[in-house]
mmCIF file of C-alpha atoms in Angstrom:
data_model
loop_
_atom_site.group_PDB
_atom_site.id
_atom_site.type_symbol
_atom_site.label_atom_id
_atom_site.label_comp_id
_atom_site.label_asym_id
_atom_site.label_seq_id
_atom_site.Cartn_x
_atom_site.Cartn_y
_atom_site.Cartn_z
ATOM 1 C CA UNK A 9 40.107 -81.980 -26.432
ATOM 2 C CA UNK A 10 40.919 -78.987 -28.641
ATOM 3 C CA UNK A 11 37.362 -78.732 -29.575
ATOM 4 C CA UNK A 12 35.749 -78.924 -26.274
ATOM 5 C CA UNK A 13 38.219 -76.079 -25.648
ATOM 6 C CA UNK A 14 36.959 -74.086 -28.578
ATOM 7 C CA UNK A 15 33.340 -74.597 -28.080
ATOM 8 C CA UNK A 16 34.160 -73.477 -24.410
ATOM 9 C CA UNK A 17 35.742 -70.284 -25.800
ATOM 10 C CA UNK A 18 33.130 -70.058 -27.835
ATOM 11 C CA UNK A 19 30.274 -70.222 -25.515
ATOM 12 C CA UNK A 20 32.319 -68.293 -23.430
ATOM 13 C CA UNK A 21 32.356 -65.338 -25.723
ATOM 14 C CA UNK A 22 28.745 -65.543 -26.723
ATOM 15 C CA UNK A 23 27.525 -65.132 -23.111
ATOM 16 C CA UNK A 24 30.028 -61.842 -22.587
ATOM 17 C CA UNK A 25 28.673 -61.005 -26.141
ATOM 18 C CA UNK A 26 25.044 -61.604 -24.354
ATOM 19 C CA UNK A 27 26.093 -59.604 -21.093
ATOM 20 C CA UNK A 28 27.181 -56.795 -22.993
ATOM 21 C CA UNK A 29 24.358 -56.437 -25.001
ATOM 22 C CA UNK A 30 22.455 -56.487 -21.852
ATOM 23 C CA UNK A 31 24.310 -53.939 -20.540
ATOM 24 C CA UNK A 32 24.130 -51.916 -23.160
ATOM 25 C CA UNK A 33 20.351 -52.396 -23.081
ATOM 26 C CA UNK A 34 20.159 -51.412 -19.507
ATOM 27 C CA UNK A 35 22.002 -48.309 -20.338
ATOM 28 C CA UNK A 36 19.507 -47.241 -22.928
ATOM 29 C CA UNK A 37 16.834 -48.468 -20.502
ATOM 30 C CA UNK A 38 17.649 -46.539 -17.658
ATOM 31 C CA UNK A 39 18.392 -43.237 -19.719
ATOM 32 C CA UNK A 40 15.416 -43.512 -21.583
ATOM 33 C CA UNK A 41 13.397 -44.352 -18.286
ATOM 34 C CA UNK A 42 15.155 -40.923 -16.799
ATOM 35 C CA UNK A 43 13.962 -39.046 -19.785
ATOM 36 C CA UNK A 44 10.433 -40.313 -20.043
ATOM 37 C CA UNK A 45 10.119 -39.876 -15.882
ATOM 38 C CA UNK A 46 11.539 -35.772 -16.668
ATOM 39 C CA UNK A 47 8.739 -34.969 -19.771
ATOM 40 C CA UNK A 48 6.371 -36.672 -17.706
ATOM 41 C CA UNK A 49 6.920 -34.636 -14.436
ATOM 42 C CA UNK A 50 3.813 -32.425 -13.772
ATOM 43 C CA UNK A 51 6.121 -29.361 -12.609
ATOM 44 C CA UNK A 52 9.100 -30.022 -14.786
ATOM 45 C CA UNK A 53 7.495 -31.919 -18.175
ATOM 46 C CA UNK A 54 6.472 -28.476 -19.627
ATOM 47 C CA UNK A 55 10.048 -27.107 -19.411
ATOM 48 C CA UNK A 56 13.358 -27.242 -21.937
ATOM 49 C CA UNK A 57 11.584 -29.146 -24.883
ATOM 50 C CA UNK A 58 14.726 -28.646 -26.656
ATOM 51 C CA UNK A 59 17.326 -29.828 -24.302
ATOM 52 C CA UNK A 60 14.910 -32.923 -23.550
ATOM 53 C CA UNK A 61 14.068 -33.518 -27.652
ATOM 54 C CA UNK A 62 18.406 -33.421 -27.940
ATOM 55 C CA UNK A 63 18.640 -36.195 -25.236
ATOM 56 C CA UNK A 64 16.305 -38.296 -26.777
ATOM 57 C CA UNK A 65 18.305 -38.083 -30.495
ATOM 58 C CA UNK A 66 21.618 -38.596 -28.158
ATOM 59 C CA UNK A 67 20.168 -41.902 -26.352
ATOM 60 C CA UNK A 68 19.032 -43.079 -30.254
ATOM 61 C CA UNK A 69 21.985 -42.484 -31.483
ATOM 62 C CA UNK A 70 23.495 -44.453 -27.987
ATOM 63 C CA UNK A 71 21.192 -47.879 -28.979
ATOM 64 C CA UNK A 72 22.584 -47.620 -32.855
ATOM 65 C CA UNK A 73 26.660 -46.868 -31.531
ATOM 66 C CA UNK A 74 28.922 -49.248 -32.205
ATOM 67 C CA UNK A 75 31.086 -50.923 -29.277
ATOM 68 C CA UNK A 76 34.030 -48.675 -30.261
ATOM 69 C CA UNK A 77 31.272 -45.349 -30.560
ATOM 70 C CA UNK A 78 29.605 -46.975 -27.389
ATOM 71 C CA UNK A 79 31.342 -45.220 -24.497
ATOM 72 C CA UNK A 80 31.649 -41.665 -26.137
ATOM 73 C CA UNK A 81 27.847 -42.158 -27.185
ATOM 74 C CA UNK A 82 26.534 -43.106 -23.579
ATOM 75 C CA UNK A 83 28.900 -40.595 -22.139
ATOM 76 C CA UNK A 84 26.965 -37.736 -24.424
ATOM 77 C CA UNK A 85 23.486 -39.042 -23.761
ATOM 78 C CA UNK A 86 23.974 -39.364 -19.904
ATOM 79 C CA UNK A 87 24.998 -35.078 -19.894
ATOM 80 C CA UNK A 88 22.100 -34.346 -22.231
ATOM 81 C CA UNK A 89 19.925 -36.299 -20.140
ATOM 82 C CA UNK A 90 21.300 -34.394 -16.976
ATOM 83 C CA UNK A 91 21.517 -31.503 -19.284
ATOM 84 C CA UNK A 92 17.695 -32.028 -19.820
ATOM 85 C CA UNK A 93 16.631 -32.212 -16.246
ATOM 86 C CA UNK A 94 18.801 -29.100 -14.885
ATOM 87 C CA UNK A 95 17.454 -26.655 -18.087
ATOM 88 C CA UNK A 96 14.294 -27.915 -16.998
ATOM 89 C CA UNK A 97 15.148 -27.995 -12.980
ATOM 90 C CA UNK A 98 16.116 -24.143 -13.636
ATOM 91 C CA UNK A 99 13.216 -23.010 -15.934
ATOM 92 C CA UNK A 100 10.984 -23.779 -13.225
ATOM 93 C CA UNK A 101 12.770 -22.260 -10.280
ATOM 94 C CA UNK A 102 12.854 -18.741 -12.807
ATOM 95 C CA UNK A 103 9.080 -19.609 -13.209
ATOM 96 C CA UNK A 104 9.118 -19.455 -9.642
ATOM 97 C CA UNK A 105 10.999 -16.218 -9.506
ATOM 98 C CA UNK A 106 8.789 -14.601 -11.955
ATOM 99 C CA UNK A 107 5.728 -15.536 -10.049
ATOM 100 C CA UNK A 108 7.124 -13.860 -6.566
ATOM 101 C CA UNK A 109 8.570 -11.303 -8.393
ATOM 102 C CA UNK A 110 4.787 -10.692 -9.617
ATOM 103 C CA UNK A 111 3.263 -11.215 -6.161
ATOM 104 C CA UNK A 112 5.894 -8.663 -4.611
ATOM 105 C CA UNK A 113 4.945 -6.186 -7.121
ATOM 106 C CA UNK A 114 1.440 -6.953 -6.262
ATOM 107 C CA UNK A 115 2.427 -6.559 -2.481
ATOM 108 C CA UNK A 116 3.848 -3.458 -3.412
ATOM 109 C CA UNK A 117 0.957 -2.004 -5.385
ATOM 110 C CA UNK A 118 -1.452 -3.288 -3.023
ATOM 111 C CA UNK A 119 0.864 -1.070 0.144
ATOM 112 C CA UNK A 120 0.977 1.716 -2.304
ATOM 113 C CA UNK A 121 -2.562 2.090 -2.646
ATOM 114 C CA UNK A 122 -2.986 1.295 1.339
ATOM 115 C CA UNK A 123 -0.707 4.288 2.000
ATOM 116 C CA UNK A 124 -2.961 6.496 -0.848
ATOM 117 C CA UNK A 125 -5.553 5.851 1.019
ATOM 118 C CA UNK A 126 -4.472 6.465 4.233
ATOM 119 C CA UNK A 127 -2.517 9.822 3.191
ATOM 120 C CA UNK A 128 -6.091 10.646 2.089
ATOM 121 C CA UNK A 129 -7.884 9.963 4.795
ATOM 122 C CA UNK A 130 -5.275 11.686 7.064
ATOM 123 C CA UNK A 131 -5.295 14.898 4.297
ATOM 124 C CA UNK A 132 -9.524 14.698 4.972
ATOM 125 C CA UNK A 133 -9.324 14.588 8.894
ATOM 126 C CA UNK A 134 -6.678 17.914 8.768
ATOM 127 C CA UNK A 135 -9.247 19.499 6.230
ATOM 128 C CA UNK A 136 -12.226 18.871 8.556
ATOM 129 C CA UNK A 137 -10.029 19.598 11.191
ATOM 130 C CA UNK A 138 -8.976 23.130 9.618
ATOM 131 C CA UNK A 139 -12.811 23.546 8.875
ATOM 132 C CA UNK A 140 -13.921 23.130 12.516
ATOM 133 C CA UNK A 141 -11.021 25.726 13.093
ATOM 134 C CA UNK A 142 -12.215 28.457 11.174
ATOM 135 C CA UNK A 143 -15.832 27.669 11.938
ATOM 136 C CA UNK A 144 -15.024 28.282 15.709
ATOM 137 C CA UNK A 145 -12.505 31.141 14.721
ATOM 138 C CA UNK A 146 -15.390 32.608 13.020
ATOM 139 C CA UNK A 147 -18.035 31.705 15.886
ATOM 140 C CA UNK A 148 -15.853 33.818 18.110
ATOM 141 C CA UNK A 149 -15.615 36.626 16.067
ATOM 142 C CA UNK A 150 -18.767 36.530 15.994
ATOM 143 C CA UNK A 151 -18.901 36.214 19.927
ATOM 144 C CA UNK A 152 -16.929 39.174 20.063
ATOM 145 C CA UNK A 153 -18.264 41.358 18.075
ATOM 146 C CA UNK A 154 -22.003 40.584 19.000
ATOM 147 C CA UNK A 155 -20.148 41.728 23.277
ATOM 148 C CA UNK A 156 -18.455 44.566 21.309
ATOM 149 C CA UNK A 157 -21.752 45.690 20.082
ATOM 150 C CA UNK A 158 -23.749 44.639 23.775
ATOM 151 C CA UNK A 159 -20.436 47.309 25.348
ATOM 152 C CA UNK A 160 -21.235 49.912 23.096
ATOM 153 C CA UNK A 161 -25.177 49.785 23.449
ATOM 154 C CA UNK A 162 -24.372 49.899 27.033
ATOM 155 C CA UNK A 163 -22.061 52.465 26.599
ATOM 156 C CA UNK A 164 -24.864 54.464 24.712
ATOM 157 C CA UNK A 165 -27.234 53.434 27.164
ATOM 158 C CA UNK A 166 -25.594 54.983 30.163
ATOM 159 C CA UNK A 167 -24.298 58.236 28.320
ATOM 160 C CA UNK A 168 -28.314 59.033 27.786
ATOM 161 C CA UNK A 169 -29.091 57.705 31.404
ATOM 162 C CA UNK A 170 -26.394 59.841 32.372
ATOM 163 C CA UNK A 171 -27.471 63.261 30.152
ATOM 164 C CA UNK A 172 -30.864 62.500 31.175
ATOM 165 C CA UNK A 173 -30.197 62.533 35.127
ATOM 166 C CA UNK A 174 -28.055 65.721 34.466
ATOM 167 C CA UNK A 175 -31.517 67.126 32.547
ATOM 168 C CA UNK A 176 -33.393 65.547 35.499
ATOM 169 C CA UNK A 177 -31.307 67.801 37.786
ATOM 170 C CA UNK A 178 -31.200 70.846 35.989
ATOM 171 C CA UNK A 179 -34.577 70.673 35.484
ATOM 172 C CA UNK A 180 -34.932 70.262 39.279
ATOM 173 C CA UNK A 181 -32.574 72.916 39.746
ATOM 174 C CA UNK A 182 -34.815 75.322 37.654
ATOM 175 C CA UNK A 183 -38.268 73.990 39.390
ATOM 176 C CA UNK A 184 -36.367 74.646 43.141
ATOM 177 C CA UNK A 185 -35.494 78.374 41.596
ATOM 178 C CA UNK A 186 -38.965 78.857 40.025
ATOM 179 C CA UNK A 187 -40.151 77.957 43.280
ATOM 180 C CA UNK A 188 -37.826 79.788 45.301
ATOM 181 C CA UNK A 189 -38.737 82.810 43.264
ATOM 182 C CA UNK A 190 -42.339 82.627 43.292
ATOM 183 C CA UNK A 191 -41.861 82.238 47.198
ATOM 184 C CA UNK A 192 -39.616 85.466 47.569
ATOM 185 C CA UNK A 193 -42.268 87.101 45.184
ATOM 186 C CA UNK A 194 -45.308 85.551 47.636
ATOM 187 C CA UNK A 195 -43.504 86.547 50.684
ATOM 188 C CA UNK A 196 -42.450 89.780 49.012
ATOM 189 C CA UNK A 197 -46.207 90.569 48.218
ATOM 190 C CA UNK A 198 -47.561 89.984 51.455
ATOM 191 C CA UNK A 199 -44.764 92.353 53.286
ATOM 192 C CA UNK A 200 -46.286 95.136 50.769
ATOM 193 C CA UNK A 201 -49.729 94.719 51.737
ATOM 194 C CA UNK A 202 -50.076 96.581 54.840
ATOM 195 C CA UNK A 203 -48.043 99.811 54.049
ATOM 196 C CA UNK A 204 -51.008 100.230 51.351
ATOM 197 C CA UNK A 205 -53.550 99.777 53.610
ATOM 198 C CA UNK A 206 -51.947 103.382 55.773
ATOM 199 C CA UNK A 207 -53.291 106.951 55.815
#
C-alpha cells in the first residue's frame, strides 16, 4: 500500500516535472517566436539590431535558468523582447519623421522657387509695363513737339502772309498814287494846251 502510494507520488511529480518543463518550453517558444516575427518584419526587421541581438542573449540565458533563476530570467527576456519591438516600433516612426520632414522641406523649396518665379515674372510685366510707359511718354513728346513745330510754321506762315498783304497794299497804295498822279499830270497837261495855242 505504501508503495503504490509512493509510485503515485512519484508519477505524480514526474508529470508536474513534465508540465513544467513544457511550460518553460512554451515560454522560450513564444518569446523566441516574438523575436524571430520582429527581425523578420519588412518595416521593423532593419531597426534596433542591438536591443533585438540583447533579447535574444536574455531568452538563451531564459532556456539555460534554473527553476529558482527561472522567473527573474523570463521576466528580463519578456522586457527586452518588448524592449526590442518598441526601439524598433520608434526607429521607424523617426524614419518616418525624417522622411516628411524631408518632403516638407522639399514642399518648401519647391513654394520658394514657385514664388521666385512668380516675383519674377511679376518684376518682368512692371518692367515691360514701365517700358510701354516711357515709350508712349516719349511718343507724345514727340506728338507735341512735332504740333509745337506745325504752330510755329503756321505762325511763320501767317506773319509772311500777313507782311506780304501789307506789301500787297502798300504797293497798291503807291500804284493808286502813281496813277492818281500821272492823271492830275494828264489832266493838268491838257488844261495847258489851249492857252498856248492864243495870240
Amino acid at each position: 500500500m505504501k508503495t503504490s502510494v509512493r509510485c503515485a507520488l512519484a508519477l505524480l511529480g514526474f508529470v508536474l516535472s513534465l508540465a513544467v518543463q513544457a511550460k518553460e518550453d512554451m515560454d522560450v517558444a513564444r518569446l523566441d517566436n516574438s523575436l524571430t516575427q520582429l527581425a523578420g518584419d519588412p518595416k521593423l526587421g532593419m531597426y534596433a539590431q542591438a536591443e533585438q541581438a540583447l533579447a535574444r542573449e536574455a531568452i538563451q540565458r531564459l532556456a539555460q535558468a534554473s527553476s529558482k533563476d527561472r522567473p527573474h530570467a523570463l521576466y528580463i527576456a519578456e522586457r527586452r523582447v518588448d524592449q526590442a519591438r518598441a526601439a524598433a516600433e520608434l526607429a521607424e516612426i523617426q524614419q518616418e519623421i525624417a522622411q516628411l520632414d524631408r518632403e516638407h522641406a522639399q514642399l518648401v523649396l519647391e513654394r520658394a522657387q514657385i514664388d521666385a518665379e512668380a516675383a519674377q515674372r511679376e518684376l518682368e510685366f512692371q518692367r515691360m509695363q514701365y517700358q510701354m510707359a516711357q515709350e508712349e511718354a516719349e511718343r507724345l513728346r514727340l506728338q507735341g513737339l512735332a504740333a509745337s513745330q506745325a504752330a510755329e510754321q503756321a505762325r511763320q506762315l501767317a506773319e509772311a502772309q500777313s507782311r506780304l498783304a501789307k506789301a500787297a497794299k502798300r504797293q497798291a497804295e503807291l500804284a493808286a498814287q502813281a496813277a492818281k498822279l500821272l492823271r492830275s499830270q494828264v489832266q493838268g497837261g491838257d488844261a495847258a494846251k489851249p492857252a498856248d495855242n492864243g495870240p
